[in-house]
Coordinates of C-alpha atoms in Angstrom, one line a residue:
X1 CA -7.2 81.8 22.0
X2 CA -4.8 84.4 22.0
X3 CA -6.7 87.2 20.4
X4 CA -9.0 86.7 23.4
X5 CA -6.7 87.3 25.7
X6 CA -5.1 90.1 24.1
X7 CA -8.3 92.2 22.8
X8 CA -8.9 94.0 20.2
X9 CA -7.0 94.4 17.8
X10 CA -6.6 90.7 16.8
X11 CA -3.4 89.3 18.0
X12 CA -2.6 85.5 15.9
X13 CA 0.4 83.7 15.2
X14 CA 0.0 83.6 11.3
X15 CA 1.8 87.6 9.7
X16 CA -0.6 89.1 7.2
X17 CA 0.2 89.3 4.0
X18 CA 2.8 92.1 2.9
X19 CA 3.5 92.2 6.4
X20 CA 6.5 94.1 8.1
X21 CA 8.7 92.9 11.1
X22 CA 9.0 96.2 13.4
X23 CA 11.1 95.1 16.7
X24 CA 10.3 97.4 19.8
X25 CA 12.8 99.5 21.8
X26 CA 10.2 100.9 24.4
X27 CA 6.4 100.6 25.4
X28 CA 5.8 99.0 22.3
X29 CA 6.8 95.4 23.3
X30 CA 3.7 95.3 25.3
X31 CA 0.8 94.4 23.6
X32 CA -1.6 96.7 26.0
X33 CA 0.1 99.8 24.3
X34 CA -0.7 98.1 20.9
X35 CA -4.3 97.8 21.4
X36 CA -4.4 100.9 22.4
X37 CA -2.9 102.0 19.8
X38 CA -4.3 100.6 16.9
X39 CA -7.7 99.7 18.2
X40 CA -9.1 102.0 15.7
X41 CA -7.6 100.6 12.6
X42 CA -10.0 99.7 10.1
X43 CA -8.3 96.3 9.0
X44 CA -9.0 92.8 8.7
X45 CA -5.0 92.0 9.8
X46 CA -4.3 90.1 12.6
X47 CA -0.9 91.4 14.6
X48 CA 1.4 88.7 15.1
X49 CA 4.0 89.2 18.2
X50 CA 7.3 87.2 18.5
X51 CA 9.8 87.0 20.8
X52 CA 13.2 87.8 19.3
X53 CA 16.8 88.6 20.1
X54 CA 18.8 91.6 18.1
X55 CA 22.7 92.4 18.1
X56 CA 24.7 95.1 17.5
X57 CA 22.1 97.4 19.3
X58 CA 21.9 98.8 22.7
X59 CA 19.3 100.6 24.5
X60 CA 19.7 104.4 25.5
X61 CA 16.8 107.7 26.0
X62 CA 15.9 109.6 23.2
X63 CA 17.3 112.9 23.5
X64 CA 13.8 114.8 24.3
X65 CA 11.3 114.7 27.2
X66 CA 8.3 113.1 25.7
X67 CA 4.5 114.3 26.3
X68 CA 4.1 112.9 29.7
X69 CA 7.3 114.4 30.8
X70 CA 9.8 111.5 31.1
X71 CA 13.0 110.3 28.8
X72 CA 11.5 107.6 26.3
X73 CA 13.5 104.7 25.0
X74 CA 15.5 104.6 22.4
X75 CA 17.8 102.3 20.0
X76 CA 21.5 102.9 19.9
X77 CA 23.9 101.2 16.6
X78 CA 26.7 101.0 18.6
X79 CA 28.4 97.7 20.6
X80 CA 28.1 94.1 20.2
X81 CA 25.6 93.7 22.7
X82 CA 22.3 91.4 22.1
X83 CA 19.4 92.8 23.2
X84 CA 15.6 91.0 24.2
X85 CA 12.9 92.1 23.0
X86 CA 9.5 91.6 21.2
X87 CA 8.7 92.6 17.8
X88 CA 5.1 92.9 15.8
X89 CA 4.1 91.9 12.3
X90 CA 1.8 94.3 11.1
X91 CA 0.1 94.7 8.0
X92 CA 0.3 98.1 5.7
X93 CA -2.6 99.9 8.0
X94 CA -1.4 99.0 11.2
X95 CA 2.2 100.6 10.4
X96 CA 0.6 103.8 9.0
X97 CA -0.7 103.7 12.2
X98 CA 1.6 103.3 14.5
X99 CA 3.8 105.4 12.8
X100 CA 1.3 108.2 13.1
X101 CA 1.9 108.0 16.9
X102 CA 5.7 108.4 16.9
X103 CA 6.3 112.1 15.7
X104 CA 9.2 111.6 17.7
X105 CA 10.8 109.1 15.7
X106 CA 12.0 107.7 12.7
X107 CA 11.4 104.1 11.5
X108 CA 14.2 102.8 9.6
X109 CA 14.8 99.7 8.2
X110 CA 17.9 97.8 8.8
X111 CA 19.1 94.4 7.6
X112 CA 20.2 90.9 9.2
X113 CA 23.6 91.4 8.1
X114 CA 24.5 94.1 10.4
X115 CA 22.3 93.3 13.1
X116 CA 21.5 89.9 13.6
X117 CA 18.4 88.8 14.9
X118 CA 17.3 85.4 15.9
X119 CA 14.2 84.3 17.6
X120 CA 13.5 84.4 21.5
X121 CA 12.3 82.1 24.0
X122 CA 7.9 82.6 23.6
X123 CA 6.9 85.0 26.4
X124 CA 3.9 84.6 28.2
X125 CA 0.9 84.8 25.8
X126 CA 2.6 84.8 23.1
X127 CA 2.5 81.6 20.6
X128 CA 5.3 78.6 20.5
X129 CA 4.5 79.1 16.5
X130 CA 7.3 81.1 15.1
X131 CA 7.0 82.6 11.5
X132 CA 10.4 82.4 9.8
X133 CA 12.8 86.0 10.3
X134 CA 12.9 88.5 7.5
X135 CA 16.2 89.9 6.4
X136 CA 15.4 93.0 7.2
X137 CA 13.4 94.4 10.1
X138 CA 12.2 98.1 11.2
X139 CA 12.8 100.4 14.2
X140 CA 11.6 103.7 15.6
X141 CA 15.2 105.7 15.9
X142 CA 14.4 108.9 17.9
X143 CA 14.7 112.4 15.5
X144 CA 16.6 113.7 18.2
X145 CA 19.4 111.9 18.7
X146 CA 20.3 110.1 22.1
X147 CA 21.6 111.5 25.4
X148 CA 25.2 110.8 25.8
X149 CA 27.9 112.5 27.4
X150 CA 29.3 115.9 26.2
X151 CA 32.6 115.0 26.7
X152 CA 32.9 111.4 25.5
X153 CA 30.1 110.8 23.4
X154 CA 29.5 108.0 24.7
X155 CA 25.3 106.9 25.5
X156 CA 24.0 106.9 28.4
X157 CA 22.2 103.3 29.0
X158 CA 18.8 103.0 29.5
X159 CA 18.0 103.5 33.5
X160 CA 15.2 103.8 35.0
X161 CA 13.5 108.0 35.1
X162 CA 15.1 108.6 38.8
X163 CA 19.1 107.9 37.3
X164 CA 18.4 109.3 34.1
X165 CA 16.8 112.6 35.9
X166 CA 19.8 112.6 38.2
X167 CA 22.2 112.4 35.2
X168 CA 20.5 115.1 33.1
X169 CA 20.4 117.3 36.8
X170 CA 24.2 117.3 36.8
X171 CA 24.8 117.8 33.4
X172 CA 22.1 120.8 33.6
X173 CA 23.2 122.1 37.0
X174 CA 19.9 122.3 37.9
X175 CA 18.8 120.6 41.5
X176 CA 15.1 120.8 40.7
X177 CA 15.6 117.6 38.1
X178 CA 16.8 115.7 40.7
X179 CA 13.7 116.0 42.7
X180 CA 11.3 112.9 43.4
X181 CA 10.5 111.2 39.7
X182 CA 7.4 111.2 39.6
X183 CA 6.9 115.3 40.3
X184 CA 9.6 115.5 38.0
X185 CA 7.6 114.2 35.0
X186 CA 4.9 116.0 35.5
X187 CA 6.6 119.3 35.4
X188 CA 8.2 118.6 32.1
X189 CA 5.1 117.4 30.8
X190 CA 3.8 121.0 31.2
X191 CA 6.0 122.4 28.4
X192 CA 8.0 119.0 27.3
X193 CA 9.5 121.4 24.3
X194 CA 11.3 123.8 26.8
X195 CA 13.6 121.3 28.3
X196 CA 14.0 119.5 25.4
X197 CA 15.7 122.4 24.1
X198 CA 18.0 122.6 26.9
X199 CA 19.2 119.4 26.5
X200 CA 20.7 120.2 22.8
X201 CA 22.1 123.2 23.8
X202 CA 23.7 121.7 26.3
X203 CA 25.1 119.3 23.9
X204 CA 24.0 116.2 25.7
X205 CA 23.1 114.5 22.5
X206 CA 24.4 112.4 19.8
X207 CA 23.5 110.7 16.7
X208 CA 22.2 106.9 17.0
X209 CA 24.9 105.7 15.2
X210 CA 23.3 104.4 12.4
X211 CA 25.0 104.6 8.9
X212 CA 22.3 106.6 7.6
X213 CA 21.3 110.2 8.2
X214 CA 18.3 110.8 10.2
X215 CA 15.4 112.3 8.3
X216 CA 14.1 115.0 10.4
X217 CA 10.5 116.2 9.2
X218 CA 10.8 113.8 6.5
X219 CA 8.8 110.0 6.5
X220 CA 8.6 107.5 9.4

């Protein structure tokens, strides 16, 4: 069954009851970083993963260096671009939960109407048993903004650490970030806060684009 295959917590195919659709832009499509996450929720709730497609959202990095030192994911509400990706139904514990390990972000609910989303072809493990889509879904936007260019504004797309290292080494003018990728994130992750800093006083951030104002130090 697939909640043996997955662990604990129990993944099903059937949402819980007063359940919310939250689609992932990051290590969160993968169920491994769920379990981990919410292993030690006290609830009956079953998480129920789907496969889904959402437009009018891109992919970009959050405009921090996160813990372990590299550029997370994050969402950009900008384009006509369709993205892949998979999304969780969780039950009122599990997004208290999950919410407690993004201090970085913001979740934010956003409707059908401006960003469409339709269901995906299953992915492996996952159920052909596909609830019916809300009309309105959540997402983790990042508190800081996204990197983009100072002079355009325009994101930078999501790349893998090595490109966006090299990126954030010219726009820094500093040779050291463009040093093997690895040994790069674990330099930042000694003091995540300092660089961090650099990049918004450099400017190399912009708002997500969404039509409401980010929150900072205020909810989930």
């Amino acid at each position: 069954m697939l909640q043996d295959v997955l662990g604990h917590p129990a993944f099903g195919t059937v949402p819980p009851v007063g359940a919310r659709l939250v689609v992932a832009v990051g290590s969160n499509a993968a169920p491994d970083v769920l379990r981990r996450k919410l292993a030690h929720v006290p609830s009956a709730d079953t998480i129920c993963l789907q496969a889904v497609h959402v437009t009018n959202i891109t992919v970009g990095h959050s405009a921090h260096v996160a813990a372990r030192g590299y550029l997370p994911a994050a969402p950009v509400f900008a384009g006509q671009q369709t993205i892949g990706t998979i999304a969780a139904w969780l039950g009122p514990a599990h997004v208290a939960a999950l919410d407690a390990t993004e201090p970085n972000y913001h979740r934010q609910t956003v409707n059908t109407r401006d960003h469409p989303l339709t269901h995906g072809r299953p992915a492996t493990l996952l159920s052909d048993d596909r609830p019916p889509l809300p009309t309105d879904f959540d997402l983790y936007v990042s508190r800081h903004g996204v990197l983009a260019d100072p002079v355009t504004g325009e994101p930078l797309p999501f790349a893998p650490q090595a490109d966006v290292l090299a990126w954030l080494s010219l726009q820094l003018d500093d040779l050291s970030l463009a040093a093997r990728a690895s040994q790069v994130c674990t330099r930042l992750a000694a003091d995540p806060q300092a660089t961090t800093a650099r990049i918004r006083a450099a400017g190399l951030s912009r708002p997500c684009g969404s039509d409401d104002p980010l929150p900072i130090g205020h909810g989930r």
